[in-house]
Coordinates of C-alpha atoms in Angstrom, one line a residue:
X1 CA 31.7 29.9 1.8
X2 CA 29.8 30.3 5.1
X3 CA 28.0 33.6 5.4
X4 CA 30.2 36.2 7.0
X5 CA 27.4 38.4 8.1
X6 CA 26.3 36.4 11.2
X7 CA 25.1 37.4 14.6
X8 CA 26.4 34.6 16.8
X9 CA 25.3 34.4 20.4
X10 CA 25.2 31.8 23.1
X11 CA 21.5 31.2 24.1
X12 CA 21.0 31.9 27.7
X13 CA 17.6 30.4 28.2
X14 CA 18.1 26.7 27.9
X15 CA 14.5 25.9 28.9
X16 CA 13.1 28.0 26.0
X17 CA 15.3 26.2 23.5
X18 CA 14.1 22.9 25.0
X19 CA 10.5 24.0 24.6
X20 CA 11.1 24.8 21.0
X21 CA 12.7 21.5 20.3
X22 CA 9.9 19.5 22.1
X23 CA 7.4 20.8 19.5
X24 CA 9.3 19.0 16.6
X25 CA 10.2 15.4 15.9
X26 CA 12.5 13.7 16.6
X27 CA 13.2 15.9 19.7
X28 CA 9.6 15.5 20.9
X29 CA 10.5 11.9 21.7
X30 CA 13.8 12.6 23.4
X31 CA 14.4 12.8 27.2
X32 CA 14.8 16.1 29.0
X33 CA 18.4 15.4 29.8
X34 CA 19.3 14.9 26.2
X35 CA 17.3 18.0 25.2
X36 CA 19.1 20.0 27.9
X37 CA 22.5 18.8 26.6
X38 CA 21.5 20.0 23.1
X39 CA 20.3 23.4 24.4
X40 CA 23.3 24.0 26.6
X41 CA 25.7 23.4 23.7
X42 CA 23.7 25.1 21.0
X43 CA 24.6 28.3 19.1
X44 CA 22.0 30.5 17.5
X45 CA 23.1 31.7 14.0
X46 CA 21.5 34.3 11.7
X47 CA 21.6 34.1 7.9
X48 CA 20.2 36.8 5.6
X49 CA 18.3 36.0 2.5
X50 CA 20.6 34.3 0.0
X51 CA 23.4 33.6 2.4
X52 CA 25.2 30.3 2.0
X53 CA 25.0 28.2 5.1
X54 CA 26.9 25.1 3.9
X55 CA 28.6 24.1 0.7
X56 CA 30.9 21.4 -0.5
X57 CA 33.8 23.9 -0.4
X58 CA 33.5 24.1 3.4
X59 CA 35.0 20.6 3.6
X60 CA 34.0 17.9 6.1
X61 CA 30.8 18.9 8.0
X62 CA 31.5 19.6 11.7
X63 CA 28.1 21.1 12.7
X64 CA 24.5 19.9 12.9
X65 CA 21.7 22.5 12.3
X66 CA 18.1 22.9 13.2
X67 CA 16.0 25.6 11.6
X68 CA 14.5 27.8 14.3
X69 CA 12.9 30.4 12.0
X70 CA 12.8 30.8 8.2
X71 CA 13.7 28.3 5.5
X72 CA 16.8 26.6 4.1
X73 CA 16.9 25.8 0.4
X74 CA 19.0 22.9 -1.1
X75 CA 20.7 23.6 -4.4
X76 CA 22.5 21.3 -6.8
X77 CA 24.0 21.9 -10.3
X78 CA 22.4 19.8 -13.1
X79 CA 25.2 19.3 -15.5
X80 CA 22.9 17.9 -18.3
X81 CA 20.6 20.9 -18.1
X82 CA 23.5 23.3 -17.3
X83 CA 21.5 25.0 -14.5
X84 CA 21.2 25.1 -10.7
X85 CA 18.1 23.3 -9.4
X86 CA 16.4 23.5 -6.0
X87 CA 16.3 19.9 -4.7
X88 CA 14.5 20.6 -1.4
X89 CA 13.4 23.2 1.2
X90 CA 13.3 22.6 4.9
X91 CA 11.5 24.8 7.4
X92 CA 11.1 25.3 11.1
X93 CA 12.1 22.4 13.3
X94 CA 13.8 20.4 10.6
X95 CA 17.4 19.3 10.6
X96 CA 20.4 19.3 8.2
X97 CA 22.8 17.9 7.0
X98 CA 22.3 14.4 8.4
X99 CA 24.0 12.2 5.7
X100 CA 27.1 14.4 5.6
X101 CA 27.7 14.7 9.3
X102 CA 27.0 11.0 9.9
X103 CA 29.3 10.1 7.0
X104 CA 32.0 12.6 8.1
X105 CA 32.2 14.1 4.6
X106 CA 31.4 17.4 2.9
X107 CA 27.9 18.1 1.9
X108 CA 27.0 17.5 -1.7
X109 CA 24.2 20.1 -1.6
X110 CA 24.6 23.8 -1.2
X111 CA 22.4 25.0 1.6
X112 CA 21.2 28.6 1.2
X113 CA 18.9 30.8 3.4
X114 CA 15.6 31.5 1.7
X115 CA 14.6 34.7 3.5
X116 CA 16.0 35.8 6.9
X117 CA 16.7 32.6 8.8
X118 CA 17.8 31.6 12.3
X119 CA 19.4 28.2 12.9
X120 CA 20.4 26.4 16.1
X121 CA 23.6 24.5 15.7
X122 CA 25.8 22.1 17.7
X123 CA 29.3 20.9 17.1
X124 CA 30.1 17.3 16.0
X125 CA 31.2 16.1 19.4
X126 CA 27.8 17.2 20.9
X127 CA 26.0 15.5 18.0
X128 CA 28.0 12.3 18.6
X129 CA 27.1 12.3 22.3
X130 CA 23.4 12.7 21.5
X131 CA 23.3 10.0 18.7
X132 CA 25.1 7.6 21.0
X133 CA 23.0 8.2 24.1
X134 CA 19.5 9.0 22.8
X135 CA 17.8 6.0 21.1
X136 CA 15.1 8.1 19.4
X137 CA 17.5 10.6 18.1
X138 CA 19.8 7.9 16.7
X139 CA 16.8 6.1 15.1
X140 CA 15.8 9.4 13.4
X141 CA 19.3 10.2 12.2
X142 CA 19.8 6.7 10.7
X143 CA 16.4 6.2 9.2
X144 CA 15.0 9.7 8.6
X145 CA 11.5 9.8 7.2
X146 CA 11.0 6.1 8.0
X147 CA 11.4 6.9 11.7
X148 CA 8.8 9.7 11.5
X149 CA 6.4 7.3 9.6
X150 CA 6.7 4.9 12.5
X151 CA 5.5 7.6 14.9
X152 CA 2.5 8.4 12.6
X153 CA 1.6 4.8 12.3
X154 CA 1.9 4.3 16.0
X155 CA -0.4 7.1 16.7
X156 CA -3.0 5.8 14.2
X157 CA -2.7 2.3 15.7
X158 CA -3.1 3.7 19.2
X159 CA -6.2 5.6 18.2
X160 CA -7.8 2.6 16.7
X161 CA -6.7 0.4 19.6
X162 CA -8.6 2.6 22.1
X163 CA -11.9 1.1 21.0
X164 CA -10.5 -2.4 20.5
X165 CA -8.8 -3.3 23.8
X166 CA -6.5 -5.8 22.1
X167 CA -2.7 -6.1 21.8
X168 CA -2.5 -8.7 19.1
X169 CA -0.3 -7.6 16.2
X170 CA -0.7 -8.7 12.6
X171 CA 3.1 -8.6 12.3
X172 CA 3.5 -11.3 14.9
X173 CA 5.3 -14.4 13.4
X174 CA 3.2 -17.5 13.1
X175 CA 5.6 -19.4 15.3
X176 CA 4.1 -17.5 18.2
X177 CA 0.7 -18.9 17.4
X178 CA 1.6 -22.4 16.4
X179 CA 3.2 -23.8 19.6
X180 CA 0.8 -26.7 20.2
X181 CA 1.6 -30.0 18.6
X182 CA -0.8 -30.5 15.7
X183 CA -3.1 -33.6 15.7
X184 CA -2.2 -35.8 12.7
X185 CA -3.2 -39.1 11.1
X186 CA -2.4 -41.2 8.0
X187 CA -4.5 -41.0 4.9
X188 CA -5.8 -44.6 5.4
X189 CA -7.2 -44.0 8.9
X190 CA -11.0 -44.5 9.0
X191 CA -13.0 -41.3 9.3
X192 CA -14.6 -42.7 12.5
X193 CA -11.2 -43.0 14.2
X194 CA -10.0 -39.6 12.9
X195 CA -13.1 -37.9 14.4
X196 CA -12.5 -39.8 17.7
X197 CA -8.9 -38.5 17.8
X198 CA -10.2 -34.9 17.2
X199 CA -12.7 -35.4 20.0
X200 CA -10.1 -36.7 22.4
X201 CA -7.9 -33.7 21.8
X202 CA -10.7 -31.2 21.7
X203 CA -9.7 -29.8 18.3
X204 CA -11.8 -29.0 15.2
X205 CA -9.3 -30.3 12.6
X206 CA -6.8 -33.0 11.9
X207 CA -3.9 -32.9 9.4
X208 CA -3.3 -35.9 7.1
X209 CA 0.5 -36.4 6.6
X210 CA 2.7 -38.7 4.7
X211 CA 5.6 -40.7 6.2
X212 CA 7.9 -37.6 6.0
X213 CA 5.3 -35.5 8.0
X214 CA 4.5 -33.5 4.9
X215 CA 0.9 -32.3 5.0
X216 CA -1.2 -33.9 2.2
X217 CA -4.7 -33.0 3.4
X218 CA -6.8 -31.6 6.2
X219 CA -10.1 -32.8 7.6
X220 CA -12.4 -30.5 9.7
X221 CA -15.7 -30.8 11.5
X222 CA -17.2 -28.8 8.7
X223 CA -16.1 -31.5 6.3
X224 CA -17.8 -34.1 8.6
X225 CA -21.1 -32.1 8.5
X226 CA -21.0 -31.9 4.7
X227 CA -20.2 -35.6 4.4
X228 CA -23.2 -36.6 6.6
X229 CA -25.6 -34.2 4.9
X230 CA -24.6 -35.2 1.4
X231 CA -23.9 -38.9 2.2
X232 CA -20.7 -38.9 0.2
X233 CA -19.1 -41.8 2.1
X234 CA -19.4 -43.7 5.4
X235 CA -17.6 -43.3 8.7
X236 CA -15.6 -46.4 7.9
X237 CA -14.2 -44.9 4.7
X238 CA -10.5 -43.8 4.8
X239 CA -10.1 -40.1 5.6
X240 CA -8.3 -39.5 2.3
X241 CA -11.7 -39.9 0.5
X242 CA -13.1 -36.8 2.2
X243 CA -10.1 -34.7 3.2
X244 CA -9.3 -31.4 1.5
X245 CA -6.2 -32.1 -0.5
X246 CA -3.1 -30.0 -0.6
X247 CA -3.9 -27.7 2.4
X248 CA -2.6 -24.2 2.3
X249 CA 0.7 -23.9 4.2
X250 CA 2.9 -21.0 5.5
X251 CA 6.3 -21.1 7.1
X252 CA 6.8 -20.2 10.8
X253 CA 8.5 -16.9 9.7
X254 CA 5.3 -15.7 7.9
X255 CA 3.2 -13.3 10.0
X256 CA -0.4 -13.2 11.1
X257 CA -1.3 -10.8 8.2
X258 CA -0.2 -13.4 5.6
X259 CA -2.3 -16.0 7.4
X260 CA -5.4 -13.8 7.6
X261 CA -5.3 -12.9 3.9
X262 CA -5.0 -16.5 2.9
X263 CA -8.0 -17.5 5.1
X264 CA -10.1 -14.6 3.9
X265 CA -9.4 -15.3 0.2
X266 CA -10.1 -19.0 0.4
X267 CA -12.8 -19.0 3.2
X268 CA -11.1 -21.6 5.4
X269 CA -10.5 -21.5 9.1
X270 CA -7.2 -23.4 9.5
X271 CA -3.8 -23.5 7.9
X272 CA -0.7 -25.6 8.4
X273 CA 2.6 -24.1 9.6
X274 CA 5.6 -25.9 8.1
X275 CA 9.4 -25.7 8.2
X276 CA 11.7 -25.0 5.3
X277 CA 11.4 -28.7 4.2
X278 CA 7.6 -28.5 4.2
X279 CA 7.4 -30.7 7.4
X280 CA 4.4 -29.9 9.6
X281 CA 5.3 -28.1 12.8
X282 CA 2.0 -26.5 13.8
X283 CA -1.5 -25.3 13.1
X284 CA -3.1 -21.9 13.2
X285 CA -6.8 -21.2 13.3
X286 CA -8.8 -18.0 12.7
X287 CA -9.6 -18.1 16.4
X288 CA -5.9 -18.0 17.2
X289 CA -5.5 -14.8 15.1
X290 CA -8.6 -12.9 15.9
X291 CA -10.2 -14.1 19.1
X292 CA -10.3 -10.6 20.6
X293 CA -11.6 -8.8 17.5
X294 CA -15.1 -7.4 17.4
X295 CA -15.0 -7.7 13.6
X296 CA -13.3 -10.8 12.2
X297 CA -11.6 -10.5 8.8
X298 CA -11.9 -14.3 8.0
X299 CA -15.4 -14.6 9.3
X300 CA -16.6 -11.4 7.5
X301 CA -15.1 -12.7 4.2
X302 CA -16.8 -16.0 4.7
X303 CA -20.1 -14.4 5.6
X304 CA -19.9 -12.2 2.5
X305 CA -18.9 -15.2 0.3
X306 CA -21.9 -17.3 1.4
X307 CA -24.6 -14.6 1.6
X308 CA -27.8 -15.7 0.0
X309 CA -29.4 -12.3 -0.7
X310 CA -28.2 -9.0 -2.1
X311 CA -29.7 -7.2 1.0
X312 CA -27.3 -9.2 3.2
X313 CA -24.3 -8.1 1.1
X314 CA -25.5 -4.5 1.3
X315 CA -25.8 -4.6 5.1
X316 CA -22.4 -6.3 5.5
X317 CA -20.6 -3.5 3.7
X318 CA -21.1 -1.4 6.9
X319 CA -18.8 -3.8 8.7
X320 CA -15.8 -3.1 6.5
X321 CA -15.1 0.3 8.0
X322 CA -15.1 -1.2 11.5
X323 CA -12.7 -3.8 10.2
X324 CA -10.3 -1.1 9.1
X325 CA -10.2 0.2 12.6
X326 CA -9.7 -3.3 13.9
X327 CA -6.8 -4.0 11.5
X328 CA -5.1 -0.7 12.3
X329 CA -5.4 -1.6 16.0
X330 CA -3.7 -4.9 15.3
X331 CA -0.7 -3.3 13.7
X332 CA -1.7 -3.5 10.0
X333 CA 0.1 -0.8 7.9
X334 CA -1.7 1.1 5.1
X335 CA -0.5 -1.3 2.5
X336 CA -2.0 -4.2 4.4
X337 CA -5.2 -2.4 5.0
X338 CA -5.9 -1.5 1.4
X339 CA -5.2 -5.2 0.5
X340 CA -7.7 -6.2 3.2
X341 CA -10.3 -3.8 1.7
X342 CA -9.6 -5.1 -1.8
X343 CA -9.9 -8.7 -0.7
X344 CA -13.3 -8.0 0.8
X345 CA -14.3 -6.1 -2.3
X346 CA -13.3 -9.1 -4.4
X347 CA -15.3 -11.4 -2.3
X348 CA -18.3 -9.1 -2.6
X349 CA -18.0 -8.9 -6.4
X350 CA -17.7 -12.6 -6.7
X351 CA -20.7 -13.2 -4.6
X352 CA -22.9 -10.8 -6.6
X353 CA -21.8 -12.6 -9.7
X354 CA -22.5 -16.0 -8.3
X355 CA -26.0 -15.0 -7.1
X356 CA -26.8 -13.6 -10.5
X357 CA -25.5 -16.7 -12.3
X358 CA -27.9 -18.7 -10.1
X359 CA -30.8 -16.5 -11.0
X360 CA -30.1 -15.9 -14.7
X361 CA -27.0 -17.7 -16.0
X362 CA -26.0 -16.2 -19.4
X363 CA -24.7 -19.5 -20.4
X364 CA -21.3 -18.1 -21.6
X365 CA -18.1 -18.6 -19.5
X366 CA -16.4 -15.3 -18.9
X367 CA -13.7 -13.6 -16.8
X368 CA -14.7 -10.5 -14.8
X369 CA -11.9 -8.0 -14.9
X370 CA -11.2 -5.1 -12.6
X371 CA -9.0 -2.1 -13.4
X372 CA -7.3 0.9 -11.7
X373 CA -6.9 0.9 -7.9
X374 CA -8.9 -2.3 -7.5
X375 CA -6.6 -4.0 -10.1
X376 CA -3.6 -2.8 -8.1
X377 CA -5.2 -4.0 -4.8
X378 CA -5.0 -0.5 -3.5
X379 CA -8.7 0.4 -2.8
X380 CA -9.9 2.4 0.2
X381 CA -13.4 2.9 1.5
X382 CA -14.0 5.5 -1.2
X383 CA -14.4 3.4 -4.4
X384 CA -16.2 3.3 -7.7
X385 CA -16.5 0.6 -10.4
X386 CA -13.8 0.0 -13.0
X387 CA -14.6 -3.4 -14.5
X388 CA -15.0 -5.3 -17.7
X389 CA -15.5 -8.7 -19.2
X390 CA -13.2 -11.0 -21.2
X391 CA -14.7 -14.1 -23.0
X392 CA -13.9 -16.9 -25.4
X393 CA -16.2 -16.9 -28.3
X394 CA -18.0 -20.3 -28.5
X395 CA -17.9 -22.1 -31.8
X396 CA -20.8 -21.3 -33.9
X397 CA -21.4 -17.8 -32.3
X398 CA -20.2 -14.4 -33.2
X399 CA -18.7 -11.9 -30.7
X400 CA -21.8 -9.7 -31.0
X401 CA -24.1 -12.6 -30.2
X402 CA -22.0 -13.3 -27.1
X403 CA -22.4 -9.7 -26.1
X404 CA -26.1 -9.9 -26.5
X405 CA -26.2 -12.5 -23.7
X406 CA -23.6 -11.0 -21.4
X407 CA -24.4 -7.3 -21.5
X408 CA -27.9 -7.5 -19.8
X409 CA -26.3 -9.7 -17.1
X410 CA -23.4 -7.3 -16.7
X411 CA -25.9 -4.3 -16.3
X412 CA -27.7 -6.0 -13.5
X413 CA -24.3 -6.8 -11.8
X414 CA -23.2 -3.2 -12.1
X415 CA -26.4 -1.9 -10.6
X416 CA -26.3 -4.4 -7.7
X417 CA -22.7 -3.6 -7.0
X418 CA -23.7 0.1 -6.8
X419 CA -26.3 -0.9 -4.1
X420 CA -23.4 -2.5 -2.2
X421 CA -21.5 0.8 -2.2
X422 CA -19.4 0.5 -5.4
X423 CA -20.6 3.7 -7.1
X424 CA -21.2 3.6 -10.9
X425 CA -18.3 4.9 -12.9
X426 CA -19.0 8.3 -14.3
X427 CA -16.8 7.5 -17.3
X428 CA -18.7 4.3 -17.9
X429 CA -15.6 2.1 -17.4
X430 CA -17.9 -0.8 -16.6
X431 CA -18.6 -4.3 -17.9
X432 CA -22.1 -3.2 -19.1
X433 CA -20.3 -1.0 -21.7
X434 CA -20.1 -2.9 -25.0
X435 CA -16.6 -1.5 -25.5
X436 CA -15.4 -3.3 -22.4
X437 CA -17.2 -6.6 -22.9
X438 CA -14.8 -8.2 -25.4
X439 CA -13.4 -11.5 -26.5
X440 CA -9.7 -12.2 -25.8
X441 CA -8.9 -11.4 -29.5
X442 CA -10.8 -8.1 -29.3
X443 CA -9.0 -7.2 -26.2
X444 CA -5.7 -8.0 -27.9
X445 CA -6.6 -5.9 -30.9
X446 CA -7.7 -3.1 -28.6
X447 CA -4.3 -3.1 -26.8
X448 CA -2.4 -3.1 -30.1
X449 CA -4.2 0.1 -31.2
X450 CA -3.9 1.5 -27.7
X451 CA -0.1 1.1 -27.6
X452 CA 0.6 2.0 -31.2
X453 CA -1.6 5.2 -31.2
X454 CA -0.5 7.1 -28.1
X455 CA -3.3 9.6 -28.2
X456 CA -4.1 11.8 -25.2
X457 CA -7.2 9.7 -24.4
X458 CA -5.1 6.5 -24.6
X459 CA -2.6 7.9 -22.2
X460 CA -5.5 8.6 -19.8
X461 CA -6.7 5.1 -20.3
X462 CA -3.2 3.8 -19.4
X463 CA -3.8 4.7 -15.7
X464 CA -6.8 2.4 -15.8
X465 CA -6.3 -0.5 -18.2
X466 CA -2.6 -1.3 -17.6
X467 CA -3.5 -2.3 -14.1
X468 CA -5.8 -5.2 -14.9
X469 CA -6.7 -8.2 -12.8
X470 CA -9.2 -11.1 -12.9
X471 CA -11.7 -11.3 -10.0
X472 CA -13.9 -14.1 -11.2
X473 CA -13.7 -16.8 -13.9
X474 CA -10.7 -18.4 -15.6
X475 CA -7.5 -16.5 -15.6
X476 CA -5.3 -18.2 -18.2
X477 CA -6.5 -16.2 -21.1
X478 CA -6.0 -12.9 -19.2
X479 CA -2.5 -14.0 -18.2
X480 CA -1.6 -14.7 -21.9
X481 CA -3.1 -11.3 -22.9
X482 CA -1.1 -9.5 -20.3
X483 CA 2.1 -11.2 -21.3
X484 CA 1.6 -10.1 -24.9
X485 CA 0.8 -6.5 -23.8
X486 CA 3.9 -6.4 -21.5
X487 CA 6.1 -7.5 -24.4
X488 CA 4.7 -4.9 -26.7
X489 CA 5.2 -2.1 -24.1
X490 CA 8.8 -3.2 -23.5
X491 CA 9.6 -3.0 -27.2
X492 CA 7.9 0.3 -27.8
X493 CA 10.2 3.1 -26.6
X494 CA 8.0 5.8 -27.9
X495 CA 5.0 4.6 -26.0
X496 CA 7.1 4.4 -22.8
X497 CA 8.3 8.0 -23.3
X498 CA 4.7 9.1 -23.8
X499 CA 3.6 7.3 -20.7
X500 CA 6.5 8.9 -18.8
X501 CA 5.5 12.3 -20.1
X502 CA 2.0 11.8 -19.0
X503 CA 3.1 10.6 -15.5
X504 CA 5.4 13.6 -15.2
X505 CA 2.3 15.9 -15.4
X506 CA 0.9 14.4 -12.2
X507 CA 2.6 17.0 -10.0
X508 CA 2.7 16.4 -6.2
X509 CA 1.0 19.0 -4.0
X510 CA 4.2 20.9 -3.3
X511 CA 5.5 24.2 -4.8
X512 CA 9.1 24.8 -5.4
X513 CA 9.2 26.7 -2.1
X514 CA 7.8 23.7 -0.3
X515 CA 4.4 25.2 0.3
X516 CA 1.4 23.1 -0.3
X517 CA -0.3 23.4 -3.7
X518 CA -4.0 23.5 -3.2
X519 CA -6.7 22.4 -5.7
X520 CA -10.3 23.7 -5.9
X521 CA -13.2 21.6 -7.2
X522 CA -16.7 22.8 -6.6
X523 CA -17.0 23.5 -2.9
X524 CA -13.9 21.4 -2.1
X525 CA -10.7 23.2 -1.3
X526 CA -7.5 21.6 0.0
X527 CA -5.1 18.8 -0.9
X528 CA -6.3 15.9 -3.0
X529 CA -4.4 13.0 -1.5
X530 CA -5.3 10.7 -4.4
X531 CA -4.5 12.9 -7.4
X532 CA -1.7 15.0 -5.8
X533 CA -0.3 12.5 -3.4
X534 CA -0.7 8.9 -4.5
X535 CA -1.0 9.3 -8.3
X536 CA 2.5 10.7 -8.8
X537 CA 4.0 7.6 -7.2
X538 CA 1.5 5.2 -9.0
X539 CA 2.0 6.7 -12.4
X540 CA 5.8 6.9 -12.3
X541 CA 6.3 3.4 -10.8
X542 CA 3.9 2.0 -13.5
X543 CA 6.2 3.3 -16.3
X544 CA 9.3 1.8 -14.8
X545 CA 7.5 -1.5 -14.1
X546 CA 6.1 -1.9 -17.6
X547 CA 9.4 -0.9 -19.2
X548 CA 11.2 -3.6 -17.2
X549 CA 8.8 -6.5 -17.4
X550 CA 7.5 -6.3 -13.8
X551 CA 4.3 -8.3 -13.7
X552 CA 2.9 -7.2 -10.4
X553 CA 0.3 -4.4 -10.5
X554 CA 0.5 -3.3 -6.9
X555 CA 2.6 -0.2 -6.5
X556 CA 4.6 -1.3 -3.4
X557 CA 5.3 -4.7 -5.0
X558 CA 6.3 -3.1 -8.2
X559 CA 8.9 -1.0 -6.3
X560 CA 10.3 -4.1 -4.6
X561 CA 10.7 -5.9 -7.9
X562 CA 12.3 -2.8 -9.5
X563 CA 14.9 -2.9 -6.6
X564 CA 15.5 -6.6 -7.4
X565 CA 16.1 -5.7 -11.0
X566 CA 18.5 -2.9 -10.0
X567 CA 16.3 -0.3 -11.6
X568 CA 15.7 1.4 -8.3
X569 CA 18.3 2.0 -5.6
X570 CA 17.2 0.1 -2.5
X571 CA 17.5 3.2 -0.2
X572 CA 15.6 5.4 -2.6
X573 CA 12.8 2.8 -3.0
X574 CA 12.6 2.5 0.8
X575 CA 12.0 6.2 1.1
X576 CA 9.5 6.2 -1.7
X577 CA 7.5 3.3 -0.2
X578 CA 7.5 5.0 3.2
X579 CA 6.3 8.2 1.7
X580 CA 3.6 6.5 -0.4
X581 CA 2.4 4.5 2.7
X582 CA 2.2 7.7 4.8
X583 CA 0.0 9.5 2.3
X584 CA -2.2 6.4 2.1
X585 CA -2.4 6.1 5.9
X586 CA -3.4 9.8 6.3
X587 CA -6.0 9.3 3.5
X588 CA -7.5 6.2 5.2
X589 CA -7.6 7.9 8.6
X590 CA -9.4 10.9 7.0
X591 CA -12.0 8.5 5.6
X592 CA -12.6 7.0 9.0
X593 CA -13.1 10.4 10.5
X594 CA -15.5 11.4 7.8
X595 CA -17.5 8.2 8.4
X596 CA -17.7 9.0 12.1
X597 CA -19.0 12.5 11.3
X598 CA -21.5 11.1 8.8
X599 CA -19.9 13.0 6.0
X600 CA -19.6 12.0 2.3
X601 CA -16.2 10.4 1.7
X602 CA -13.7 12.5 -0.3
X603 CA -9.9 12.5 -0.9
X604 CA -9.6 16.1 0.2
X605 CA -8.0 17.2 3.4
X606 CA -7.1 20.6 4.8
X607 CA -3.5 20.5 6.0
X608 CA -4.4 23.1 8.7
X609 CA -6.4 20.3 10.3
X610 CA -3.2 18.2 10.7
X611 CA -0.8 18.3 13.6
X612 CA 2.7 19.6 13.1
X613 CA 4.3 16.1 12.6
X614 CA 1.7 15.1 10.0
X615 CA 2.2 18.3 8.0
X616 CA 5.9 17.9 8.2
X617 CA 6.0 14.3 7.0
X618 CA 3.3 15.0 4.4
X619 CA 5.6 17.6 2.9
X620 CA 8.5 15.2 3.0
X621 CA 6.3 12.5 1.3
X622 CA 5.4 14.9 -1.5
X623 CA 9.1 15.8 -1.8
X624 CA 9.9 12.1 -2.3
X625 CA 7.3 12.0 -5.1
X626 CA 9.2 14.9 -6.7
X627 CA 12.5 12.9 -6.4
X628 CA 10.9 9.9 -8.1
X629 CA 9.6 12.2 -10.9
X630 CA 13.1 13.6 -11.3
X631 CA 14.3 10.0 -11.9
X632 CA 11.6 9.7 -14.5
X633 CA 12.6 13.0 -16.1
X634 CA 16.3 11.9 -16.4
X635 CA 15.6 8.4 -17.6
X636 CA 13.3 9.5 -20.4
X637 CA 14.9 12.9 -21.0
X638 CA 11.6 14.7 -20.5

């Protein structure tokens, strides 16, 4: 029942209500005429501590509320636990009950005042007028936290854009870039004539196609220089002898970010744009994508990948932070930016390995592994080393003899990576540790013991070693290992439950009363966005992914696959992805600000330093982490 003890008055000062609303999203983006309409039709209602504001017994919801002062607590009865649980708390400037009033149905959650509380409310017809006439209000009502996330991302992008002076967006479809007709030739055309055709059209590449216009190769001016320098063939040879076969292709619907990542990973400057039948329709170059950038992703990756000295790699690491600003200015979201950082980290690690192999080849093929956030492709500028080695034991050698050759090599690599900014792991999770330089059979045996003996230490290791990826060397043996590990985890219900219990202990930085839960570590005091913000999502999603055979290690990709497998509801997953991305975005922006001030990077922030919108959406993001953990709790009966 609605509280009987109410002091109901009609607000006289419309402008004061408008001023209040303008301080809170989504009203801060609404026009004055729409705010005035709200204020003129609003009623101010008072609820004493414990009063019921809305309940299912009230029937179909006919009013929309905004908390002006105090808090509203949402309560639902948990039939399994036979108790009433607080599902959320909302505070000043926040709205309720959106889903019920839009769906024209009763609320499913009892809304109770937590302390003396004042709410502004409007009737349904006023709400309908606003949602139909105000685009920003309608967007918020239909998309909720996703709409607020857009505002935060837009502000981050605008801030980064101020120093870039560019309007190119990484979300722009490739069809916008690939309008010109690509220059093509047949595979039998002499190189001399292919070069002449490129010269006539003032282009740096030519695509070799078959009779159906399917791209079979690409020839560039760089290939021509290599051919002349190495004397691999003559100018009268057919172009198929020197072309790069099977060029990388993307469809016109792919975006600039997809193209940039492919170019950065493979160190090439052109890619083919094809239709759904793999017919060539255009070409995109790195110049097309990043002509206005001060720091070029593809060029930076290529420069790192071809560096000849360690000191060059060390100096290039300073460009990565500038690149993060550039990517944000070009519309990259936090998920894209961490993949960009991870890609450049991968290129750096590979180059350090290549330079050391040239100087002192251990003579044993190996796969360089990376774990944790690097394994998930989720690294930010604050990173340490989590790596290892997988090798095949050559005939006639023992595993210990192989380690004798590989460990000194790995130690040098770990030290040089530290010079490049990848700090040494305090827990010694590094390839120079004999326990992490193992044959494929030793790794297999290690995982068997790891899964069968769910010790507290093994559960800590799960957050590191179950997100494993190859950065350098052959991948087939690692793929086979991970397939076996995945099968064992799926068949071991006890291990899954232990993992779930461990993940459930990663509590978000939010108390039951929706206040921030602070942590203290040394001189640091505040919110740890990694441990209290990201980790609850990462740990919970990993459990569901491993239990359901999801092969991806990236948290956002895992969520997408869990939706496809009907493990996650699509709307829930969308809210969780938005919340995770928001925390990551605030973390990266905080790192950029620390760099600008010349401070040591940390994952700590003081929420008092955030504006009202950031604090509000950070609370909502932590609440989404709580909701995900509730699903974990119910699924595994924790």
